[in-house]
Coordinates of C-alpha atoms and ligand atoms in Angstrom, one line a residue:
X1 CA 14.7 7.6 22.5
X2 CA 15.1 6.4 18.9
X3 CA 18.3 4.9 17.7
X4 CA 18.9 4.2 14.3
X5 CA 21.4 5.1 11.2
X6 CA 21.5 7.9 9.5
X7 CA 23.6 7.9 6.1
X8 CA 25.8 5.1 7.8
X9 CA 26.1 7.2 11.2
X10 CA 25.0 5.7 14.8
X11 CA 22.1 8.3 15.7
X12 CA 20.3 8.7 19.2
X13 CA 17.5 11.5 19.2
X14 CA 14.5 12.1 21.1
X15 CA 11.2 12.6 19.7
X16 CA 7.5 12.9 20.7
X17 CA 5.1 10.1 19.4
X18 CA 3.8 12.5 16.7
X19 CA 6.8 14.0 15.2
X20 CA 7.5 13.0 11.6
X21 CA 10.8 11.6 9.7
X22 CA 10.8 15.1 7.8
X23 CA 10.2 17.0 11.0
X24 CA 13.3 15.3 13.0
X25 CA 15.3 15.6 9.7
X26 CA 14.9 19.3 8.6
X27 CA 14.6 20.5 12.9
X28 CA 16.7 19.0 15.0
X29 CA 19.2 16.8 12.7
X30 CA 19.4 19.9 10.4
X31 CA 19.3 18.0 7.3
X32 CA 17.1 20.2 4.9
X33 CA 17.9 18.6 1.4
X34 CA 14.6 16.8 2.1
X35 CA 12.1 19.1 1.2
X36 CA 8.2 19.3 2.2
X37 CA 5.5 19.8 -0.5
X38 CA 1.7 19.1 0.4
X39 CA 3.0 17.0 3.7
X40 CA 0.6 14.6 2.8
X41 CA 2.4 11.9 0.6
X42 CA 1.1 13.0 -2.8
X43 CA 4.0 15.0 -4.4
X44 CA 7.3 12.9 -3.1
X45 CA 9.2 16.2 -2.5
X46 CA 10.1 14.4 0.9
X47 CA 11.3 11.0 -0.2
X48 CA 13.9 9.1 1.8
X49 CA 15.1 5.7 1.8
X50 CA 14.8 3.3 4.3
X51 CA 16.1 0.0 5.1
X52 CA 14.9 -2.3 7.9
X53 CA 16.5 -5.2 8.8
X54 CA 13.2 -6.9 10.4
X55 CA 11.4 -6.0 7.6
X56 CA 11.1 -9.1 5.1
X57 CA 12.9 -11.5 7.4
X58 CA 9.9 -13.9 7.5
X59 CA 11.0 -14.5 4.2
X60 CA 14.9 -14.3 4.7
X61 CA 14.8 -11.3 2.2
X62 CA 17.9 -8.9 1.8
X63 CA 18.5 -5.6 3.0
X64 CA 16.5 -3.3 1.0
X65 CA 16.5 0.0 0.6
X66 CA 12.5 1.6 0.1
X67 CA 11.2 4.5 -0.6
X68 CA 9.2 6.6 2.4
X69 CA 7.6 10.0 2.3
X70 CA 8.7 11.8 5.5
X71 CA 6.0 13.7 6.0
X72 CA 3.8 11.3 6.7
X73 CA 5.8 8.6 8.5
X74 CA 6.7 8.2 12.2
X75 CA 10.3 9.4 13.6
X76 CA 9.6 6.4 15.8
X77 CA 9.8 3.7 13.1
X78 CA 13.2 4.3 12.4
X79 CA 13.9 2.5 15.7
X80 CA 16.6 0.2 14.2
X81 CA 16.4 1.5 10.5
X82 CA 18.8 2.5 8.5
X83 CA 17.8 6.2 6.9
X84 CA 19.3 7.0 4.0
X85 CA 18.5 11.0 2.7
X86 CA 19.7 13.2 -0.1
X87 CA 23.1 13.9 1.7
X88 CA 23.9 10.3 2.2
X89 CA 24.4 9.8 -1.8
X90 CA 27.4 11.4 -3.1
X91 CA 31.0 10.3 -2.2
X92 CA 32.9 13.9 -2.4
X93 CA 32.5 15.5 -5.7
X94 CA 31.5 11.9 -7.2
X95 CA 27.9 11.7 -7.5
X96 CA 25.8 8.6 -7.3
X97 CA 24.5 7.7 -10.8
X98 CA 21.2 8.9 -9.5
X99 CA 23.0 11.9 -9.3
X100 CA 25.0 12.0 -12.1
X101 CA 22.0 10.9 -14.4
X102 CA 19.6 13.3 -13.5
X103 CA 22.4 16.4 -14.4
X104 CA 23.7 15.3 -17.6
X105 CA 19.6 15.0 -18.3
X106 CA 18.7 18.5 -17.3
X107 CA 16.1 16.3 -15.1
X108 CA 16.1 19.5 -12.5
X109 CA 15.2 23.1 -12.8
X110 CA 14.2 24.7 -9.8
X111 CA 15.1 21.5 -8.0
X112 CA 12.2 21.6 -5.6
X113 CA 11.5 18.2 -6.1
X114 CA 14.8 16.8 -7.0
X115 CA 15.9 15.6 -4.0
X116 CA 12.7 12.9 -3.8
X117 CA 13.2 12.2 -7.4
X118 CA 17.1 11.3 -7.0
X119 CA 15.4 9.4 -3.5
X120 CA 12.9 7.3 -5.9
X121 CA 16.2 7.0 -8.4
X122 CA 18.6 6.0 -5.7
X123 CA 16.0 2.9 -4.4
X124 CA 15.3 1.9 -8.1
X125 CA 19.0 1.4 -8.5
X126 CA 19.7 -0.8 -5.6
X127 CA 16.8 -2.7 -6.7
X128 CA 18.7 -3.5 -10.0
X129 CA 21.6 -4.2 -8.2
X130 CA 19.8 -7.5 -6.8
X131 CA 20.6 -10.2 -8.5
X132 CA 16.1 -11.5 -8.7
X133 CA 15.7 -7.6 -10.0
X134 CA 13.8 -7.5 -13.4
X135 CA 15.3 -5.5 -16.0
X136 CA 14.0 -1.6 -16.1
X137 CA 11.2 -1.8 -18.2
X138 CA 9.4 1.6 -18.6
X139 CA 6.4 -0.1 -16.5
X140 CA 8.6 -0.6 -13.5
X141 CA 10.0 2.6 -13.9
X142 CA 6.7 4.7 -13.8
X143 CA 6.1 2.5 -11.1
X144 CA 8.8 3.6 -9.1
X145 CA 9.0 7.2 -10.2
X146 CA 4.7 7.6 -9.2
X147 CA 4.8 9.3 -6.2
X148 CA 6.8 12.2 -7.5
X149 CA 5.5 14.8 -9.1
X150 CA 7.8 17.6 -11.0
X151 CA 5.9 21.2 -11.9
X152 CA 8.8 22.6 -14.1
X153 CA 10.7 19.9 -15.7
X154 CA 8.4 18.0 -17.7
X155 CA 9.0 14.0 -17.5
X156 CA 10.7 12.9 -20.6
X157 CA 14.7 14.0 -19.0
X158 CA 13.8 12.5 -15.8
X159 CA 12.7 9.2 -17.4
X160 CA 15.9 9.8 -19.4
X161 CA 17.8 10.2 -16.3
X162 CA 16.4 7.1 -14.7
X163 CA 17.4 4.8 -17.8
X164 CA 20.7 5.9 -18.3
X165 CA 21.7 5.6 -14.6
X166 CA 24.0 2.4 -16.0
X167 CA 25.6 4.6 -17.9
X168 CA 27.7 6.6 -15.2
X169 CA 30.7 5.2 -12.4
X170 CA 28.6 2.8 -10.4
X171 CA 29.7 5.1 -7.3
X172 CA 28.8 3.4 -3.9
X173 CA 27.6 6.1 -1.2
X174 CA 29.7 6.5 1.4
X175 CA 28.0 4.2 3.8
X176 CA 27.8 1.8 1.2
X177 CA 31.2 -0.1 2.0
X178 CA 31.3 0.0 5.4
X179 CA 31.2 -4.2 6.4
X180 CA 30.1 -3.4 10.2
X181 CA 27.2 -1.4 9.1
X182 CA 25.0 -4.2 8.6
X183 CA 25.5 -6.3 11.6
X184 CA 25.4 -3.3 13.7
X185 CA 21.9 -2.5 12.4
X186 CA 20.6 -6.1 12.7
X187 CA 22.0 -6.5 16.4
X188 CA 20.4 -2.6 16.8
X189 CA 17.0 -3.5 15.4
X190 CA 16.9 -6.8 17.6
X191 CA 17.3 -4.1 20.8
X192 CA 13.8 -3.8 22.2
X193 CA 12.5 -0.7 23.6
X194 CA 11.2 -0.7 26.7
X195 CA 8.1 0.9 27.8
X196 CA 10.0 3.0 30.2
X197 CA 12.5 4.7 27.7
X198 CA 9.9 5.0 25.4
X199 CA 9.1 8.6 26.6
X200 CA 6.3 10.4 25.1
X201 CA 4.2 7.4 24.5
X202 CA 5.3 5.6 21.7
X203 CA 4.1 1.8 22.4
X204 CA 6.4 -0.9 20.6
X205 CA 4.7 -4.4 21.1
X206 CA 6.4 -7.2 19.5
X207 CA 3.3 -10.0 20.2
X208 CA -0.3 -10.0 19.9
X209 CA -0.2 -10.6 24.3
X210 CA 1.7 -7.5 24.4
X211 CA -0.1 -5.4 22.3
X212 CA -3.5 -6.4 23.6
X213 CA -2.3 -5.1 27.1
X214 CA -1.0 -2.0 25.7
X215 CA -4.6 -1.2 24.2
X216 CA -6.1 -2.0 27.8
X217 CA -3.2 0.3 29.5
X218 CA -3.6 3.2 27.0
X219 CA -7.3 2.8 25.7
X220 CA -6.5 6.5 24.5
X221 CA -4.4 5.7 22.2
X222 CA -4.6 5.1 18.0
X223 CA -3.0 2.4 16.3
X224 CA -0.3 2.9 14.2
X225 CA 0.8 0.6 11.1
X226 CA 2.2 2.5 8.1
X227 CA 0.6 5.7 9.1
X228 CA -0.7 6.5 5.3
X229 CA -4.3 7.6 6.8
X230 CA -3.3 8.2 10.2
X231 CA -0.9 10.8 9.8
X232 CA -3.2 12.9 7.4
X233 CA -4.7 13.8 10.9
X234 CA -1.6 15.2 12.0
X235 CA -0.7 17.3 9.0
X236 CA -4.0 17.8 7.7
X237 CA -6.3 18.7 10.4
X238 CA -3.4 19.5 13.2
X239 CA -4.4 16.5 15.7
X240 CA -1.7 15.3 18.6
X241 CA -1.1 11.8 19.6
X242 CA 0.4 11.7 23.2
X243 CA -0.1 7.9 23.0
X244 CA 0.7 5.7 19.3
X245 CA 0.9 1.7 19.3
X246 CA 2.8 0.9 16.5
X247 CA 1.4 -2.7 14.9
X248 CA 4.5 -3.2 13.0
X249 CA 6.7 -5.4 15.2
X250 CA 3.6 -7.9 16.2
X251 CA 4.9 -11.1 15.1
X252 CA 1.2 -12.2 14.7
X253 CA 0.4 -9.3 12.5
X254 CA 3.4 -9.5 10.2
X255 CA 3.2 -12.8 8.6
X256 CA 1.6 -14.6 6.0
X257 CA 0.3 -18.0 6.8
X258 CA -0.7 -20.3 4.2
X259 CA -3.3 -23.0 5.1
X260 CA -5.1 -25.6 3.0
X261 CA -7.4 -23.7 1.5
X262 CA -6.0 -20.3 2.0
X263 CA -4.0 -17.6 3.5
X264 CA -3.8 -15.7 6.5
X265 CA -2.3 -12.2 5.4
X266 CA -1.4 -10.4 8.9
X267 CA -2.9 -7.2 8.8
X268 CA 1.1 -5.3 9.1
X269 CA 1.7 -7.2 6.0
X270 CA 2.5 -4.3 3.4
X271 CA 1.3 -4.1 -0.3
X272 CA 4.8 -5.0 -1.2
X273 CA 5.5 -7.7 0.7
X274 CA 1.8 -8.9 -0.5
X275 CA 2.1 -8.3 -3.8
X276 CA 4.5 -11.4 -4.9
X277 CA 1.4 -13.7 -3.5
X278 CA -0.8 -11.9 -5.4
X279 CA 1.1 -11.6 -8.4
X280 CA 1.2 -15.5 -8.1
X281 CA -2.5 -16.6 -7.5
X282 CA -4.5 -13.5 -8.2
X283 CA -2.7 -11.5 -11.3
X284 CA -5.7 -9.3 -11.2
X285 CA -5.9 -8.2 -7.7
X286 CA -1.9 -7.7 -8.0
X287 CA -2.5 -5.3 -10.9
X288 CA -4.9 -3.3 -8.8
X289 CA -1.5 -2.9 -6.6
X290 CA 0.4 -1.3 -8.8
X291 CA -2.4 1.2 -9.2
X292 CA -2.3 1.9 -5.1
X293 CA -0.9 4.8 -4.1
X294 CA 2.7 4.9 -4.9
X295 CA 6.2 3.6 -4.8
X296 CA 6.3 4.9 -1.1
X297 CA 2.7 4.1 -0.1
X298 CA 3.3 0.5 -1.0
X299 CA 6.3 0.3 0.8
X300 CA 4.9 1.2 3.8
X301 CA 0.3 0.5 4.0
X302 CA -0.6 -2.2 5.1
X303 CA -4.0 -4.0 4.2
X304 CA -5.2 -3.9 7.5
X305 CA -4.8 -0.4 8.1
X306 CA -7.0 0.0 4.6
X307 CA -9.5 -2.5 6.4
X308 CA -9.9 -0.8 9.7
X309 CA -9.9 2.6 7.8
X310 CA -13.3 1.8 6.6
X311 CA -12.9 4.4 3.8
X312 CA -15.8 3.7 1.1
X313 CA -13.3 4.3 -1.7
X314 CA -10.4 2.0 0.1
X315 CA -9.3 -0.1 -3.1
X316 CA -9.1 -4.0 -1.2
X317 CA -12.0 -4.1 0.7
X318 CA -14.4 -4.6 -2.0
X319 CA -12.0 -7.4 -4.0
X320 CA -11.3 -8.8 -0.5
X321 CA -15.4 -9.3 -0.6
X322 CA -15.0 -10.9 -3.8
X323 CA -13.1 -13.4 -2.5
X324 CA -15.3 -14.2 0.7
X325 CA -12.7 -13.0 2.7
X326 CA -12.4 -13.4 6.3
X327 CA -11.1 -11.2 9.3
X328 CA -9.7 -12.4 12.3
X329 CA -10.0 -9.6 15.3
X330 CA -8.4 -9.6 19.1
X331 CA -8.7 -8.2 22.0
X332 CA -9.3 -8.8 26.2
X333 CA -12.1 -11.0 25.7
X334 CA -9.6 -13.0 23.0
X335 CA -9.6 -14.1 19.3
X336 CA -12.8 -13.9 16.9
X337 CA -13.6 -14.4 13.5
X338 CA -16.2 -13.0 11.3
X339 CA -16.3 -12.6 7.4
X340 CA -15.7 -9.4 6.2
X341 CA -18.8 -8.4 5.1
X342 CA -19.9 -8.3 8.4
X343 CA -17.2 -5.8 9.2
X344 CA -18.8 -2.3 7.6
X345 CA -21.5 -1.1 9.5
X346 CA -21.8 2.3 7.9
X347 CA -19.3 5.5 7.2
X348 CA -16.4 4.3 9.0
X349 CA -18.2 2.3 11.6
X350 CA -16.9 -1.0 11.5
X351 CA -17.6 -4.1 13.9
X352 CA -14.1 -3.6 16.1
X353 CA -14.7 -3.3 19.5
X354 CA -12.7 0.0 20.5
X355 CA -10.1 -2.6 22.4
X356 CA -9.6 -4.9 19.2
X357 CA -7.7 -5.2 16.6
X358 CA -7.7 -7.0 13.3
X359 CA -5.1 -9.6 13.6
X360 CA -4.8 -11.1 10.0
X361 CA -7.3 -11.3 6.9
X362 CA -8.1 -14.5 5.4
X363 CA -7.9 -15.2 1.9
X364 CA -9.0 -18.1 0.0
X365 CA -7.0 -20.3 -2.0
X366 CA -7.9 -19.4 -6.0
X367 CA -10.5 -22.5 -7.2
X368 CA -8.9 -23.4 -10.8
X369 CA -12.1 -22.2 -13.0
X370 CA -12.3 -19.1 -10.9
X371 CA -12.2 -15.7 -12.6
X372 CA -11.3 -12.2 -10.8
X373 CA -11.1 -9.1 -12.4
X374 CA -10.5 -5.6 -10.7
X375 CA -11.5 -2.4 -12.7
X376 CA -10.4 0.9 -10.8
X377 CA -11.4 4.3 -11.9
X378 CA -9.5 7.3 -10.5
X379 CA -8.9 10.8 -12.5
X380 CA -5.2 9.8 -12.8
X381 CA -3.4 6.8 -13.4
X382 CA -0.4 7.1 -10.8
X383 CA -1.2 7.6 -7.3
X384 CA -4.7 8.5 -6.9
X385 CA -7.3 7.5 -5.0
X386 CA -10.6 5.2 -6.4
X387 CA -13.2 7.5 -7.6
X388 CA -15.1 4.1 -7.9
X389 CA -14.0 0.2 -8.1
X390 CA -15.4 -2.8 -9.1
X391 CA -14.8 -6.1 -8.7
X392 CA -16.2 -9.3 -10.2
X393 CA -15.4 -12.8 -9.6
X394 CA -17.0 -16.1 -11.1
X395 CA -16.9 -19.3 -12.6
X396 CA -18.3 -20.2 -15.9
X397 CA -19.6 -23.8 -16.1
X398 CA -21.3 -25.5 -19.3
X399 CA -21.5 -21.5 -20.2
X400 CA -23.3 -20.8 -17.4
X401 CA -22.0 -18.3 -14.4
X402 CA -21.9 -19.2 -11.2
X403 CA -20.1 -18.5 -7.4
X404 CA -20.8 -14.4 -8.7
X405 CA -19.7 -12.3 -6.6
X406 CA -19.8 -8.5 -7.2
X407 CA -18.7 -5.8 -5.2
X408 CA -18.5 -2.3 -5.8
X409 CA -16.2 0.8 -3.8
X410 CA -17.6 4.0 -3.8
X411 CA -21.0 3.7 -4.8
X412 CA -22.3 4.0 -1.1
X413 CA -21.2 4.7 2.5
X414 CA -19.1 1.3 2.7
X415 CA -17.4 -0.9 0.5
X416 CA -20.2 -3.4 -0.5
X417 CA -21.4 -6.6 -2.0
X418 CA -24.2 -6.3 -5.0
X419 CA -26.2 -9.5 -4.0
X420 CA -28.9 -8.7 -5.9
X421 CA -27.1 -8.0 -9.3
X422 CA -25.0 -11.6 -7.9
X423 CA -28.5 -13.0 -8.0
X424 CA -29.7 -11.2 -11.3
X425 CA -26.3 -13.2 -13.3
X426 CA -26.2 -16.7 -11.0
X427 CA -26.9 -19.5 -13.7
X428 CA -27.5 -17.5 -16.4
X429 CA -25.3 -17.0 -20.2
X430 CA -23.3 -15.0 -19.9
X431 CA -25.3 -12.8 -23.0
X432 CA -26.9 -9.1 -23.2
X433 CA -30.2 -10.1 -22.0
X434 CA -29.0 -11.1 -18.6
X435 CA -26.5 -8.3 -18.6
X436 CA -29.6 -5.8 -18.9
X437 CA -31.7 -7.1 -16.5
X438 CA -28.2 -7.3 -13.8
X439 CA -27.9 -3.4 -15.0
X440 CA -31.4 -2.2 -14.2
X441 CA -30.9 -4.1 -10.8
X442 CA -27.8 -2.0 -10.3
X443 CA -29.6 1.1 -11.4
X444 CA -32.2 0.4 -8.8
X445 CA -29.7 -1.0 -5.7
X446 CA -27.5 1.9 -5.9
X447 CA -28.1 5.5 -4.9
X448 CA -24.6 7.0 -4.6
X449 CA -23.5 10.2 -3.5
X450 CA -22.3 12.9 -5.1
X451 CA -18.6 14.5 -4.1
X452 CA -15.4 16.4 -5.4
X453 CA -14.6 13.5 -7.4
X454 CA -17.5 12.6 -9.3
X455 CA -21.1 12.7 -9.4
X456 CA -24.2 10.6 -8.2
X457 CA -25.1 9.9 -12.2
X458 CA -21.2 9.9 -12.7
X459 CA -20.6 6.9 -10.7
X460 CA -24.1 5.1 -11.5
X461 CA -23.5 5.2 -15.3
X462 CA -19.7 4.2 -14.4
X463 CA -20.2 1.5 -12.4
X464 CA -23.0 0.5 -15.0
X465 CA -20.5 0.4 -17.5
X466 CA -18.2 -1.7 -15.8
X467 CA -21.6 -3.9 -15.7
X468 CA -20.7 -3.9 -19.4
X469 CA -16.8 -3.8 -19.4
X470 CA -16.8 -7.6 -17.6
X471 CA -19.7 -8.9 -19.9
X472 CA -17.2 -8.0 -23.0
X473 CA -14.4 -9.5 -21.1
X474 CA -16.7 -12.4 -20.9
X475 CA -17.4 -12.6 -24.3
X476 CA -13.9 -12.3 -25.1
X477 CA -13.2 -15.5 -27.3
X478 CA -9.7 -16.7 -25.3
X479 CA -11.0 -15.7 -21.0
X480 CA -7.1 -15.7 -20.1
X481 CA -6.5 -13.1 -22.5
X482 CA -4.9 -10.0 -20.7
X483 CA -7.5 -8.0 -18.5
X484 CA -8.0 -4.8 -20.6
X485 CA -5.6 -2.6 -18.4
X486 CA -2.7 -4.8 -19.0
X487 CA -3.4 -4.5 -22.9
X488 CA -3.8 -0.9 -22.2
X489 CA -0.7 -0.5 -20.2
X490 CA 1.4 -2.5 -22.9
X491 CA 0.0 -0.4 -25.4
X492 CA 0.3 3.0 -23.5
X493 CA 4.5 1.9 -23.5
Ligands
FAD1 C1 -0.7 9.7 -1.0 C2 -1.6 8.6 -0.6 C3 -2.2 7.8 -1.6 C4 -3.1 6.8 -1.2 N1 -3.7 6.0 -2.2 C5 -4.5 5.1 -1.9 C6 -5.1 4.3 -2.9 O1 -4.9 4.4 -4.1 N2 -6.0 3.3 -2.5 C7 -6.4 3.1 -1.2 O2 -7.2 2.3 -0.9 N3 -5.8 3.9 -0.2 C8 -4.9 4.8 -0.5 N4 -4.4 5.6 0.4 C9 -4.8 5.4 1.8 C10 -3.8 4.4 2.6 O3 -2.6 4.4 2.1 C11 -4.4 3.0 2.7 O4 -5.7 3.0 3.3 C12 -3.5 2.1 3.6 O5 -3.8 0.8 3.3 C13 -3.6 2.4 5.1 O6 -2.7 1.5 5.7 P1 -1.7 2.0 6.9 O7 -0.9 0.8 7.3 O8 -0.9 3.1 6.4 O9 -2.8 2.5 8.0 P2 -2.6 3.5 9.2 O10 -2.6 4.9 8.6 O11 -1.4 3.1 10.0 O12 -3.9 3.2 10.0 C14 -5.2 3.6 9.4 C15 -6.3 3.4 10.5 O13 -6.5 2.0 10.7 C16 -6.2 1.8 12.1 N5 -5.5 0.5 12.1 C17 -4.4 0.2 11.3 N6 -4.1 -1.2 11.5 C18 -5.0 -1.7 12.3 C19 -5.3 -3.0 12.8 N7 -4.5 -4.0 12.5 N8 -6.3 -3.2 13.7 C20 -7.1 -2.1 14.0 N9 -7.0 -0.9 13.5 C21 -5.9 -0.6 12.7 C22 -5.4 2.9 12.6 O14 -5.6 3.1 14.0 C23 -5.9 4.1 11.8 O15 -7.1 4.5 12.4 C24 -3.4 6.6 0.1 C25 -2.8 7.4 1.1 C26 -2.0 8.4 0.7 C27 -1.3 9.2 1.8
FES2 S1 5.8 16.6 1.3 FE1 4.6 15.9 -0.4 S2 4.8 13.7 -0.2 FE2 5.8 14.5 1.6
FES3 S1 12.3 20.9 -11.0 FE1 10.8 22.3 -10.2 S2 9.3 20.9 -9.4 FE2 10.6 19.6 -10.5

C-alpha cells in the first residue's frame, strides 16, 4: 500500500513495484490532465509536483514543491509525499497565476503539453515565494522550463507567461491553506512501511544494516534511487521488476558529510541538493549541473545512481576523476573503499560486487591554487545527454602546471583518466608547444567509437579541441575570468 496526498486529499492505493506516478494517476486515480509523451523523461508532457517532507531535512530545509516526470518515477515513492497534479491548481473558476499567465499569453495551442508546462510554472512560482529565492532571471527560468518541450507554440509566449506570473491574483490552490496538511504529511512520511504490507515487493530500508539484508533476502532484485536510468527499462524495453529496493530513505546514503579534507556525498544525495556545495567550492562542476538533464531530472538523480550506471557518456564520473575521487561500497562482507578509478572495468562492468552498494562518494576539499574546468558537448543545450566531456583540473606554479588531471566521457567504453596526456603537460608552460605534443598523445591514446551521436573523427578532433579550448583558458590574462560557457550564457541572454 502507498499512502500519500494527492492535491491536499489523504490517498491509500495499491500498486505493484513497477507501476509509475503517470500509470496510477491516469488508471486507477483517473486523473488524466497529466499527459504522456515519449514516457521517457525527455518532453515533460507528464510533469507533477512533488513535495517530500524527509526530503532536505538534513538540512532543516522547507517544504518544497519539485518537479517529477511521471513516467519515469515510482508510484512507490510517493509513500509520504505530497503530489500535486494539474487538477490540484485552480481554486474554482480562479486560476493559479501559472494558469492565468499562460492564457492571457496564448502560451497553449493544442495544449498537449500544457499541463507539464503550467507543472514546471507552478514549482517555479513557489520557489519565488521563498523568502532565499533569487529573482527570475531568464537563466533560472530556462532552467526550470528545460525539460519541457512544446511542438506548436513556439517559446517566446511561454517565457512570457512565466514572467508575468506576478502579474495576476496570487491565487493559493486549494490545498494551499489547509494548516493540518503539513503536520499530517510529516507524521505520514515518519510511518514506516513494513516489509509485510509492502506487497508486491517494494523494499523501503531506512539504514545501510537494513538495506544490506534486503539485498541478501532478495539478491533478485535492482536498486532503485531516482529511477532516471532504471525506469528506461521499464518503458523502453518493457522489463518487470517483482522486487525494487528503493536507496532513498538510507540515512547513510542521504547525507553529506564534511571532513577535513573533504566530503562524503551519499550516493541518494540528488543533483539539487548537491548543487549548493558545488556552487560553493567547485563553480565549474556546479555549471556542468545546470547542463544535467532537467528541472525534473535534477530533482530527482542522484550521483550514485550516475556512478553505478557506468554509462561512458554519464556527465560526473569523469570530473569526479578529476578530483581523485573516492567511493565508499557495502555489502555482507562490510564497508570498502577504493578510488574511483578503480571502479570502471569496461562497458558497464564496474568493481560492485552484485550484493554491494556504493554508500557515499568522496570528494576532496578544493586546494586554493587549484583550477577545474568542465566542457560538455551535447547537440542541444537543455536536457541532453554528453555526446563527449572533458574535464581538466590543475595548478599553475611559477607558470608551470602541475597536479593535471584530465579526464575525458565518451571517448571510450568507460569514463576515463588521460594519464598519458597528464604526463605529456606535468611541469611544463603552459604554451603551444607542450599543448601539441599533449594533442598528438591524445590523438594516439584514444580510439573512440563511432554512434548516433557523433563519429569516431567527430569526437577525436572534439575532444582535441577541447585540448585547445583549456590551453586558451590558460592563456587567458585574468585565470578567474568566467569559464567560456558562463560568458556564453550571459551573452546568449
Ligand atoms: C531525460 C533524461 C535526461 C538525462 N540526462 C542526463 C545527462 O545530461 N547526463 C547524465 O550523466 N545522465 C543523464 N541522464 C541519466 C540519469 O539521469 C543519471 O545517470 C542519474 O544520475 C541516474 O541516477 P538515478 O538516481 O536516477 O539512478 P537510478 O535510475 O535509480 O539507478 C541507475 C542504476 O544504478 C543502480 N544504483 C543506483 N544507486 C545505486 C547505489 N547507491 N549503489 C549501487 N547501485 C546503484 C540502479 O540499480 C540502476 O541500475 C538522463 C536521464 C533522463 C531520463
Ligand atoms: S511523458 Fe515525456 S517526460 Fe514523461
Ligand atoms: S501547445 Fe501543442 S505541444 Fe505545446
Amino acid at each position: 500500500m502507498i499512502e500519500f496526498f494527492l492535491n491536499g486529499q489523504r490517498q491509500r492505493v495499491a500498486s505493484t513495484p513497477d507501476t509509475s506516478i503517470l500509470e496510477l494517476l491516469r488508471g486507477p486515480l483517473a486523473l488524466q490532465g497529466t499527459k504522456e509523451g515519449c514516457a521517457s523523461g525527455d518532453c515533460g508532457a507528464c510533469t507533477v509536483a512533488i513535495a517530500h517532507p524527509q526530503e532536505g531535512q538534513w538540512k532543516n530545509l522547507p517544504l518544497a514543491y519539485r518537479t517529477a516526470n511521471a513516467c519515469i518515477t515510482p508510484a512507490h515513492q510517493l509513500q509520504g509525499a505530497h503530489l500535486i497534479t494539474i487538477e490540484g491548481l485552480a481554486r474554482g473558476d480562479a486560476l493559479h497565476p501559472a494558469q492565468a499567465s499562460m492564457v492571457a499569453c496564448h502560451g497553449s495551442q493544442c495544449g498537449f503539453c500544457t499541463p507539464g508546462i503550467v507543472m514546471s510554472l507552478f514549482a517555479l512560482h513557489e520557489q519565488q515565494r521563498t523568502a532565499a529565492s533569487q529573482p527570475l532571471d531568464a537563466h533560472r527560468l530556462e532552467a526550470a522550463l528545460g525539460g519541457n518541450l512544446c511542438r506548436c507554440t513556439g517559446y517566446r509566449p511561454i517565457r512570457d507567461a512565466a514572467l508575468s506570473m506576478n502579474d495576476h491574483p496570487d491565487t493559493r490552490p486549494p490545498w494551499a491553506n489547509d494548516p493540518t496538511l503539513e503536520s499530517e504529511l510529516h507524521g505520514l512520511s515518519q510511518s514506516v512501511v513494513s516489509e509485510s504490507e509492502n506487497q508486491g515487493g517494494y523494499q523501503t530500508p531506512t539504514t545501510l544494516a537494513e538495506l544490506i539484508i534486503a539485498m541478501q533476502r532478495h539478491p533478485e532484485a535492482s536498486l532503485v534511487a531516482g529511477a532516471t536510468d532504471l525506469w528506461l527499462d521499464v518503458t523502453q524495453r518493457l522489463a518487470r521488476f517483482d522486487t525494487l529496493i528503493d536507496l532513498r530513505q538510507v540515512e547513510e546514503l542521504r547525507q553529506i558529510a564534511e571532513t577535513a579534507e573533504g566530503w562524503w556525498i551519499g550516493a541518494a544525495v540528488t543533483y539539487r541538493e548537491w548543487e549548493p556545495l558545488l556552487a560553493e567550492h567547485y563553480p565549474g562542476f556546479a555549471h556542468l549541473l545546470t547542463r544535467l538533464g532537467s528541472a525534473q531530472i535534477r530533482n530527482r538523480a542522484t550521483v550514485g545512481g550516475n556512478i553505478a550506471n557506468a554509462s561512458p557518456i554519464g556527465d560526473t564520473p569523469p570530473v569526479l576523476l578529476t578530483l581523485d575521487a573516492r567511493l565508499r561500497l557495502a555489502g555482507p562482507e562490510g564497508v570498502r573503499e577504493l578510488p574511483l578509478e578503480s571502479f570502471f572495468l569496461d562497458y558497464k562492468r564496474t568493481a560492485l560486487e552484485p550484493d554491494e552498494c556504493i554508500v557515499a562518494i568522496y570528494m576532496p576539499k578544493p586546494q586554493p591554487d587549484h583550477e577545474l574546468r568542465v566542457w560538455k558537448l551535447s547537440k542541444r543545450r537543455e536536457d541532453d545527454i554528453s555526446t563527449l566531456l572533458g574535464a581538466f583540473r590543475w595548478r599553475l606554479r611559477d607558470g608551470v602546471l602541475t597536479d593535471v588531471r584530465i579526464a575525458y566521457g565518451g571517448m571510450a567504453a568507460v569514463p576515463l583518466r588521460v594519464t598519458a596526456v597528464e604526463d605529456a603537460l606535468e611541469g611544463q608552460t603552459p604554451g603551444e608547444d607542450a599543448f601539441e605534443i599533449a594533442k598528438q598523445v591524445l590523438r594516439d591514446s584514444l580510439t573512440p567509437m563511432s554512434d548516433a551521436r557523433g563519429s569516431r573523427e567527430y569526437r577525436l578532433t572534439a575532444a582535441i579541441n577541447l585540448l585547445e579550448r583549456w590551453r586558451l583558458t590558460l592563456a587567458r590574462a585574468d585565470s578567474n575570468a568566467p569559464t567560456p560557457e558562463v560568458a556564453l550564457d550571459a551573452y546568449a541572454h
